[in-house]
């Protein structure tokens, strides 16, 4: 009965899927990001890829997550390639100079104390605000970083490019993407220096906003200034999300990026996603190369795990999903997919309960509709229809709260609910 749960609904959904407009921060996919992903991908059942995948090898949920996984992670890729934050310039104030040295040795809390002392002596000390913002950023105190950047700009509006850049990065981490774009625009408009990297960074945020055409323009503008691998990869990323796997221009751009920077693991991740629809073997090889170059690349493990599952390599899939979790303990989708595999191959009640515990971990990361839908599917396999109905209902409620009522993912869960209600 497993694969009977809304199978036709899943096939219909997959026909509508297209490039994932999703930001996967360190591999942790949010419900909103998954919704965007499922609304926009463009692959047919079993992803139309070589390698022998069949409709019976994965559950309906598994196929949906497989599509999502293979297309996930590119925005994180660009963020990792570029430096998060920096600071420059000679400093005569002993407190600020000491604080900057402490940042270099990752003693961020002690550095903040130095900058506090400098500001106490001179409340208009712009370098102290700017460098304290750096320390706050590395401590993941992003709102404090934003506030210090804003204060520095108020103190000296003539020297605001660096603070605008740092502010943009912190706003992005806070998921205030429109404000991040505004800050990057300010940095571009105010810097007299070479702007190539600023266009790349703004383009990366525009991708997260699904503004793909604007992102491509930023990357192309960057290339006009300086021919960089990052800009070529950015174009490939945006095209992949806008048009789905298989674009010749996308492949051309990402191969150019790899030619220029052959040791960049993240570029191979984009290459893998670019081949996700047309050539499963090349996609698998690209993700494997990414892992070879970076053994802690959670996205590559996740995506290769989906491909292994599509090929019926259950044990290999479980190993990759476990490695995705090992390298990113907040990789919610990996827990869901691993639970689904465990449940589908369950020989007894204990195995199903192990799968349920996996979902409970995913729910502690985020109460997402994907996690509730997965657990409901497991309950359905256990013939616990009342529990399945409750979880499908929770999944639908989350989708409603996110404005997804009427969308393809809502219809998908609704069909699952109706099937469970029929027993």
GROMACS .gro file of C-alpha atoms in nm, residues 1 17 45 69 177 342 374 377 411 415:
model
   10
    1UNK     CA    1   0.000   0.000   0.000
   17UNK     CA    2   0.819   2.081  -1.091
   45UNK     CA    3   0.845   1.118  -1.281
   69UNK     CA    4   1.747   1.735  -0.299
  177UNK     CA    5   1.676   3.953   0.180
  342UNK     CA    6   1.402   0.297   0.697
  374UNK     CA    7   0.666   1.195   0.604
  377UNK     CA    8   0.313   0.831   0.547
  411UNK     CA    9  -0.284   1.920  -0.333
  415UNK     CA   10  -0.459   1.361  -0.159
   0.00000   0.00000   0.00000
